[in-house]
Amino acid sequence: MTKIALITGITGQDGSYLVEYLLSLNYEVHGIIRRSSSFNTRRIDHLYKDSHAENVNLFLHYGDITDYGRLSGLIREIQPDEVYNLAAQSHVRVSFDMPEYTGQATALGTTCILEALRKNNGDTKFYQASSSEMFGSALPPQSEVTRFHPRSPYAVAKVYSFWMTVNYREAYGMHASNGILFNHESPRRGETFVTKKITSAAAKIKKGIQKFLYLGNLNSKRDWGFTPEYVKGMYDILQLDKPVDLVLATGKSASVYEFLEYVFEYADLDPDKHIKIDPRYFRPSEVESLLGDISKAKNTIGWSPKVNIKDLAKIMTDFDFLENGLEPIGEGVKIMERLGLNWTKIPRNMI
Ligand code: NAP
Ligand code: GDD
């Protein structure tokens, strides 16, 4: 029988790769999108363009993660086998400007969907997009047993959602799991996150349409992986017989400056000539160092990512060269081909 999945946050970076993966497994996929005055489905348009065809298996529904009534109605109507809760106000710096809204969407939104599932029949498997940001100032390496010390309104909201997911599992026996994902990036990453900001700037500087790149803290360290590998991990988590909490990461970390160096070296640019620091990008409290221990994910779902940070820098830079009308340098393209994503032949929004 065809399995049915519901994805919140389907228009985001992760949602767009997850829907592609689930469609490739012949799922019927439903996604919740927000009403917007301009189109916000750029990352999934290539999957949706044949929506009037007979054999369509992707369905989009207007809704908001904070709207319990709508979520409850949709869940009753769709009767999903699996729900992936990816919707969130996901930007850490922005969460300091909008702490209450971040709490409504990133924390209470999770309760809306868990409660809607419980009132439906409680049989649906539930995935919560938990985050390495929850570890905050806890010393690396961080694993499932590391104590959380969140350092932003975003991270505090994610800790709330983590524990609500655990609570619905314990209180109601629901198959509710947390994927505690460390940073994962891709050509589809939002432009205000640091990796995409750097690769996009490298291409624009090369093209001659940008001179300087303004950044904040270059010393913080992150464990950066490649998104398509992580969405497969989300799926694997929900295929387990029992719910779990699992860290997904590469097990290696690098500073923002190191990522910048990899990109600029690959693009043959001198950081000293183009980088400026703008304090507006500093955070009131920073997460200095994230490094994931994936022993449990290896043992439980056999998950272990292949793309390292240098590959990631090349993939993202090649894409941004292409996006800006430049010939890609080529190594990133080859890595994508090796991974079975021969993206130079397909339109930009399929990447
Ligand atoms: P993203 O690109 O920012 O996507 C966020 C998605 O949530 C978008 O589809 C957005 O819709 C939707 N959304 C935001 N507020 C909403 C609301 N009130 N109601 C309904 N939908 C709403 O984030 P991402 O990188 O794909 O991350 C996916 C999830 O994983 C997020 O929960 C994030 O916090 C978490 N996470 C991400 C990482 C990472 O490194 N990427 C690591 C750990 C955890 P619009 O397109 O309309 O804005
Ligand atoms: N965004 C941004 N912009 N970050 C900058 C900049 C800048 O100009 N300059 C330096 N940074 C530093 C930030 O201070 C942070 O230490 C690091 O770069 C990474 O910032 P982001 O790319 O914004 O990601 P993040 O680590 O804060 O959060 C992302 O990863 C989390 C998982 O650990 C988001 O995707 C979260 O949603 C996710 O949970």
GROMACS .gro file of N, CA and C in nm, residues 158-262:
model
  315
  158LYS      N    1   1.365   2.505   2.069
  158LYS     CA    2   1.391   2.368   2.022
  158LYS      C    3   1.401   2.269   2.138
  159VAL      N    4   1.456   2.315   2.251
  159VAL     CA    5   1.462   2.227   2.369
  159VAL      C    6   1.320   2.192   2.415
  160TYR      N    7   1.232   2.293   2.416
  160TYR     CA    8   1.091   2.270   2.452
  160TYR      C    9   1.032   2.163   2.359
  161SER      N   10   1.053   2.179   2.228
  161SER     CA   11   0.994   2.084   2.132
  161SER      C   12   1.054   1.944   2.149
  162PHE      N   13   1.185   1.940   2.178
  162PHE     CA   14   1.249   1.810   2.202
  162PHE      C   15   1.176   1.737   2.314
  163TRP      N   16   1.155   1.808   2.426
  163TRP     CA   17   1.096   1.741   2.542
  163TRP      C   18   0.948   1.713   2.523
  164MET      N   19   0.877   1.796   2.447
  164MET     CA   20   0.736   1.765   2.418
  164MET      C   21   0.728   1.636   2.336
  165THR      N   22   0.822   1.619   2.245
  165THR     CA   23   0.824   1.497   2.163
  165THR      C   24   0.847   1.376   2.253
  166VAL      N   25   0.943   1.387   2.344
  166VAL     CA   26   0.970   1.277   2.438
  166VAL      C   27   0.846   1.253   2.526
  167ASN      N   28   0.783   1.363   2.568
  167ASN     CA   29   0.667   1.347   2.657
  167ASN      C   30   0.550   1.277   2.588
  168TYR      N   31   0.522   1.310   2.462
  168TYR     CA   32   0.412   1.242   2.391
  168TYR      C   33   0.445   1.095   2.368
  169ARG      N   34   0.574   1.066   2.355
  169ARG     CA   35   0.616   0.925   2.344
  169ARG      C   36   0.588   0.852   2.475
  170GLU      N   37   0.631   0.914   2.586
  170GLU     CA   38   0.618   0.846   2.716
  170GLU      C   39   0.475   0.845   2.768
  171ALA      N   40   0.404   0.956   2.747
  171ALA     CA   41   0.270   0.966   2.805
  171ALA      C   42   0.167   0.889   2.723
  172TYR      N   43   0.179   0.892   2.591
  172TYR     CA   44   0.073   0.835   2.507
  172TYR      C   45   0.122   0.719   2.420
  173GLY      N   46   0.249   0.679   2.437
  173GLY     CA   47   0.302   0.567   2.359
  173GLY      C   48   0.315   0.598   2.211
  174MET      N   49   0.323   0.726   2.176
  174MET     CA   50   0.333   0.760   2.033
  174MET      C   51   0.473   0.731   1.978
  175HIS      N   52   0.480   0.698   1.848
  175HIS     CA   53   0.609   0.677   1.781
  175HIS      C   54   0.662   0.815   1.745
  176ALA      N   55   0.718   0.885   1.844
  176ALA     CA   56   0.763   1.023   1.825
  176ALA      C   57   0.914   1.029   1.849
  177SER      N   58   0.988   1.070   1.745
  177SER     CA   59   1.135   1.068   1.751
  177SER      C   60   1.193   1.207   1.729
  178ASN      N   61   1.312   1.228   1.786
  178ASN     CA   62   1.389   1.350   1.762
  178ASN      C   63   1.513   1.317   1.680
  179GLY      N   64   1.532   1.385   1.567
  179GLY     CA   65   1.662   1.384   1.500
  179GLY      C   66   1.733   1.509   1.548
  180ILE      N   67   1.847   1.491   1.617
  180ILE     CA   68   1.922   1.608   1.665
  180ILE      C   69   2.029   1.636   1.560
  181LEU      N   70   1.993   1.723   1.464
  181LEU     CA   71   2.081   1.741   1.349
  181LEU      C   72   2.177   1.857   1.369
  182PHE      N   73   2.303   1.831   1.338
  182PHE     CA   74   2.402   1.937   1.334
  182PHE      C   75   2.388   2.009   1.199
  183ASN      N   76   2.457   2.122   1.185
  183ASN     CA   77   2.437   2.206   1.065
  183ASN      C   78   2.453   2.124   0.938
  184HIS      N   79   2.357   2.141   0.847
  184HIS     CA   80   2.369   2.078   0.716
  184HIS      C   81   2.331   2.180   0.609
  185GLU      N   82   2.405   2.177   0.504
  185GLU     CA   83   2.405   2.285   0.405
  185GLU      C   84   2.389   2.226   0.266
  186SER      N   85   2.364   2.314   0.169
  186SER     CA   86   2.346   2.268   0.032
  186SER      C   87   2.332   2.392  -0.056
  187PRO      N   88   2.330   2.374  -0.189
  187PRO     CA   89   2.303   2.490  -0.274
  187PRO      C   90   2.167   2.553  -0.245
  188ARG      N   91   2.075   2.479  -0.182
  188ARG     CA   92   1.943   2.534  -0.152
  188ARG      C   93   1.935   2.600  -0.015
  189ARG      N   94   2.045   2.613   0.055
  189ARG     CA   95   2.047   2.677   0.186
  189ARG      C   96   1.999   2.821   0.173
  190GLY      N   97   1.925   2.870   0.272
  190GLY     CA   98   1.880   3.010   0.271
  190GLY      C   99   1.999   3.104   0.267
  191GLU      N  100   1.981   3.216   0.198
  191GLU     CA  101   2.093   3.308   0.169
  191GLU      C  102   2.145   3.380   0.293
  192THR      N  103   2.071   3.377   0.405
  192THR     CA  104   2.119   3.449   0.523
  192THR      C  105   2.197   3.359   0.619
  193PHE      N  106   2.214   3.232   0.586
  193PHE     CA  107   2.299   3.144   0.667
  193PHE      C  108   2.442   3.157   0.615
  194VAL      N  109   2.538   3.135   0.705
  194VAL     CA  110   2.673   3.182   0.674
  194VAL      C  111   2.739   3.110   0.555
  195THR      N  112   2.716   2.979   0.541
  195THR     CA  113   2.782   2.908   0.430
  195THR      C  114   2.738   2.962   0.295
  196LYS      N  115   2.605   2.974   0.279
  196LYS     CA  116   2.550   3.021   0.151
  196LYS      C  117   2.589   3.166   0.127
  197LYS      N  118   2.594   3.244   0.236
  197LYS     CA  119   2.633   3.384   0.222
  197LYS      C  120   2.776   3.392   0.167
  198ILE      N  121   2.862   3.302   0.213
  198ILE     CA  122   3.002   3.303   0.169
  198ILE      C  123   3.015   3.254   0.025
  199THR      N  124   2.949   3.141  -0.009
  199THR     CA  125   2.966   3.089  -0.147
  199THR      C  126   2.902   3.182  -0.249
  200SER      N  127   2.790   3.241  -0.211
  200SER     CA  128   2.724   3.334  -0.301
  200SER      C  129   2.811   3.458  -0.324
  201ALA      N  130   2.872   3.507  -0.214
  201ALA     CA  131   2.960   3.625  -0.227
  201ALA      C  132   3.082   3.593  -0.313
  202ALA      N  133   3.139   3.473  -0.297
  202ALA     CA  134   3.258   3.436  -0.376
  202ALA      C  135   3.224   3.445  -0.525
  203ALA      N  136   3.107   3.394  -0.562
  203ALA     CA  137   3.068   3.398  -0.704
  203ALA      C  138   3.046   3.542  -0.750
  204LYS      N  139   2.982   3.621  -0.666
  204LYS     CA  140   2.951   3.760  -0.707
  204LYS      C  141   3.079   3.845  -0.714
  205ILE      N  142   3.174   3.818  -0.624
  205ILE     CA  143   3.302   3.890  -0.630
  205ILE      C  144   3.374   3.853  -0.760
  206LYS      N  145   3.374   3.724  -0.790
  206LYS     CA  146   3.438   3.675  -0.912
  206LYS      C  147   3.374   3.740  -1.036
  207LYS      N  148   3.245   3.754  -1.031
  207LYS     CA  149   3.169   3.812  -1.142
  207LYS      C  150   3.191   3.963  -1.152
  208GLY      N  151   3.238   4.024  -1.041
  208GLY     CA  152   3.263   4.168  -1.040
  208GLY      C  153   3.142   4.250  -1.000
  209ILE      N  154   3.042   4.185  -0.937
  209ILE     CA  155   2.922   4.260  -0.897
  209ILE      C  156   2.914   4.279  -0.744
  210GLN      N  157   3.015   4.233  -0.673
  210GLN     CA  158   3.023   4.256  -0.528
  210GLN      C  159   3.170   4.273  -0.493
  211LYS      N  160   3.199   4.366  -0.399
  211LYS     CA  161   3.340   4.383  -0.363
  211LYS      C  162   3.370   4.323  -0.226
  212PHE      N  163   3.284   4.354  -0.129
  212PHE     CA  164   3.312   4.311   0.008
  212PHE      C  165   3.204   4.216   0.060
  213LEU      N  166   3.246   4.129   0.151
  213LEU     CA  167   3.154   4.041   0.220
  213LEU      C  168   3.159   4.077   0.369
  214TYR      N  169   3.046   4.116   0.426
  214TYR     CA  170   3.039   4.156   0.566
  214TYR      C  171   2.992   4.038   0.650
  215LEU      N  172   3.073   4.000   0.748
  215LEU     CA  173   3.041   3.885   0.833
  215LEU      C  174   3.052   3.923   0.980
  216GLY      N  175   3.008   3.830   1.068
  216GLY     CA  176   3.020   3.850   1.212
  216GLY      C  177   3.134   3.766   1.269
  217ASN      N  178   3.100   3.677   1.362
  217ASN     CA  179   3.201   3.597   1.433
  217ASN      C  180   3.260   3.489   1.342
  218LEU      N  181   3.390   3.498   1.317
  218LEU     CA  182   3.454   3.400   1.226
  218LEU      C  183   3.514   3.283   1.303
  219ASN      N  184   3.512   3.290   1.437
  219ASN     CA  185   3.582   3.189   1.516
  219ASN      C  186   3.496   3.071   1.561
  220SER      N  187   3.364   3.088   1.555
  220SER     CA  188   3.278   2.979   1.603
  220SER      C  189   3.298   2.857   1.514
  221LYS      N  190   3.282   2.739   1.575
  221LYS     CA  191   3.303   2.614   1.501
  221LYS      C  192   3.172   2.540   1.486
  222ARG      N  193   3.153   2.482   1.369
  222ARG     CA  194   3.033   2.403   1.343
  222ARG      C  195   3.073   2.271   1.278
  223ASP      N  196   2.982   2.173   1.295
  223ASP     CA  197   2.998   2.042   1.233
  223ASP      C  198   2.905   2.043   1.112
  224TRP      N  199   2.965   2.070   0.993
  224TRP     CA  200   2.885   2.097   0.873
  224TRP      C  201   2.877   1.976   0.780
  225GLY      N  202   2.754   1.935   0.745
  225GLY     CA  203   2.735   1.825   0.651
  225GLY      C  204   2.649   1.867   0.532
  226PHE      N  205   2.617   1.768   0.447
  226PHE     CA  206   2.547   1.793   0.321
  226PHE      C  207   2.401   1.745   0.333
  227THR      N  208   2.308   1.834   0.312
  227THR     CA  209   2.167   1.809   0.343
  227THR      C  210   2.106   1.681   0.284
  228PRO      N  211   2.126   1.648   0.156
  228PRO     CA  212   2.061   1.527   0.105
  228PRO      C  213   2.091   1.403   0.190
  229GLU      N  214   2.212   1.396   0.246
  229GLU     CA  215   2.245   1.281   0.330
  229GLU      C  216   2.166   1.284   0.462
  230TYR      N  217   2.135   1.403   0.509
  230TYR     CA  218   2.066   1.416   0.638
  230TYR      C  219   1.916   1.385   0.625
  231VAL      N  220   1.856   1.421   0.510
  231VAL     CA  221   1.712   1.390   0.499
  231VAL      C  222   1.690   1.239   0.489
  232LYS      N  223   1.787   1.169   0.433
  232LYS     CA  224   1.777   1.023   0.431
  232LYS      C  225   1.780   0.970   0.575
  233GLY      N  226   1.863   1.033   0.659
  233GLY     CA  227   1.869   0.996   0.801
  233GLY      C  228   1.735   1.018   0.871
  234MET      N  229   1.666   1.128   0.835
  234MET     CA  230   1.533   1.154   0.896
  234MET      C  231   1.439   1.038   0.863
  235TYR      N  232   1.440   1.000   0.736
  235TYR     CA  233   1.353   0.890   0.691
  235TYR      C  234   1.390   0.761   0.766
  236ASP      N  235   1.520   0.732   0.774
  236ASP     CA  236   1.564   0.608   0.841
  236ASP      C  237   1.516   0.604   0.986
  237ILE      N  238   1.517   0.718   1.052
  237ILE     CA  239   1.474   0.723   1.193
  237ILE      C  240   1.328   0.678   1.204
  238LEU      N  241   1.244   0.723   1.112
  238LEU     CA  242   1.102   0.685   1.122
  238LEU      C  243   1.075   0.541   1.079
  239GLN      N  244   1.173   0.475   1.018
  239GLN     CA  245   1.150   0.335   0.978
  239GLN      C  246   1.180   0.238   1.093
  240LEU      N  247   1.237   0.290   1.202
  240LEU     CA  248   1.267   0.202   1.316
  240LEU      C  249   1.137   0.156   1.383
  241ASP      N  250   1.140   0.037   1.443
  241ASP     CA  251   1.021  -0.013   1.512
  241ASP      C  252   0.989   0.072   1.635
  242LYS      N  253   1.096   0.119   1.700
  242LYS     CA  254   1.074   0.198   1.822
  242LYS      C  255   1.124   0.341   1.802
  243PRO      N  256   1.058   0.440   1.863
  243PRO     CA  257   1.105   0.579   1.851
  243PRO      C  258   1.238   0.600   1.921
  244VAL      N  259   1.318   0.696   1.871
  244VAL     CA  260   1.450   0.722   1.929
  244VAL      C  261   1.481   0.872   1.926
  245ASP      N  262   1.589   0.908   1.993
  245ASP     CA  263   1.650   1.040   1.977
  245ASP      C  264   1.789   1.015   1.923
  246LEU      N  265   1.820   1.073   1.806
  246LEU     CA  266   1.948   1.042   1.742
  246LEU      C  267   2.020   1.167   1.693
  247VAL      N  268   2.149   1.172   1.720
  247VAL     CA  269   2.235   1.278   1.666
  247VAL      C  270   2.279   1.241   1.525
  248LEU      N  271   2.263   1.335   1.430
  248LEU     CA  272   2.320   1.318   1.296
  248LEU      C  273   2.420   1.431   1.272
  249ALA      N  274   2.544   1.395   1.238
  249ALA     CA  275   2.651   1.493   1.220
  249ALA      C  276   2.761   1.427   1.138
  250THR      N  277   2.868   1.501   1.110
  250THR     CA  278   2.980   1.438   1.038
  250THR      C  279   3.087   1.386   1.133
  251GLY      N  280   3.090   1.441   1.256
  251GLY     CA  281   3.196   1.403   1.349
  251GLY      C  282   3.324   1.485   1.328
  252LYS      N  283   3.316   1.589   1.244
  252LYS     CA  284   3.431   1.680   1.222
  252LYS      C  285   3.378   1.822   1.233
  253SER      N  286   3.463   1.912   1.284
  253SER     CA  287   3.415   2.049   1.287
  253SER      C  288   3.521   2.145   1.233
  254ALA      N  289   3.476   2.263   1.192
  254ALA     CA  290   3.566   2.365   1.138
  254ALA      C  291   3.508   2.502   1.173
  255SER      N  292   3.596   2.602   1.177
  255SER     CA  293   3.548   2.737   1.209
  255SER      C  294   3.485   2.800   1.085
  256VAL      N  295   3.412   2.907   1.109
  256VAL     CA  296   3.355   2.983   0.996
  256VAL      C  297   3.470   3.029   0.906
  257TYR      N  298   3.581   3.072   0.967
  257TYR     CA  299   3.693   3.121   0.886
  257TYR      C  300   3.752   3.009   0.800
  258GLU      N  301   3.760   2.888   0.856
  258GLU     CA  302   3.812   2.776   0.775
  258GLU      C  303   3.722   2.749   0.654
  259PHE      N  304   3.589   2.752   0.675
  259PHE     CA  305   3.498   2.731   0.561
  259PHE      C  306   3.521   2.841   0.456
  260LEU      N  307   3.533   2.963   0.506
  260LEU     CA  308   3.560   3.077   0.417
  260LEU      C  309   3.688   3.055   0.336
  261GLU      N  310   3.793   3.008   0.405
  261GLU     CA  311   3.921   2.983   0.336
  261GLU      C  312   3.905   2.877   0.227
  262TYR      N  313   3.832   2.767   0.259
  262TYR     CA  314   3.814   2.661   0.158
  262TYR      C  315   3.746   2.717   0.034
   0.00000   0.00000   0.00000
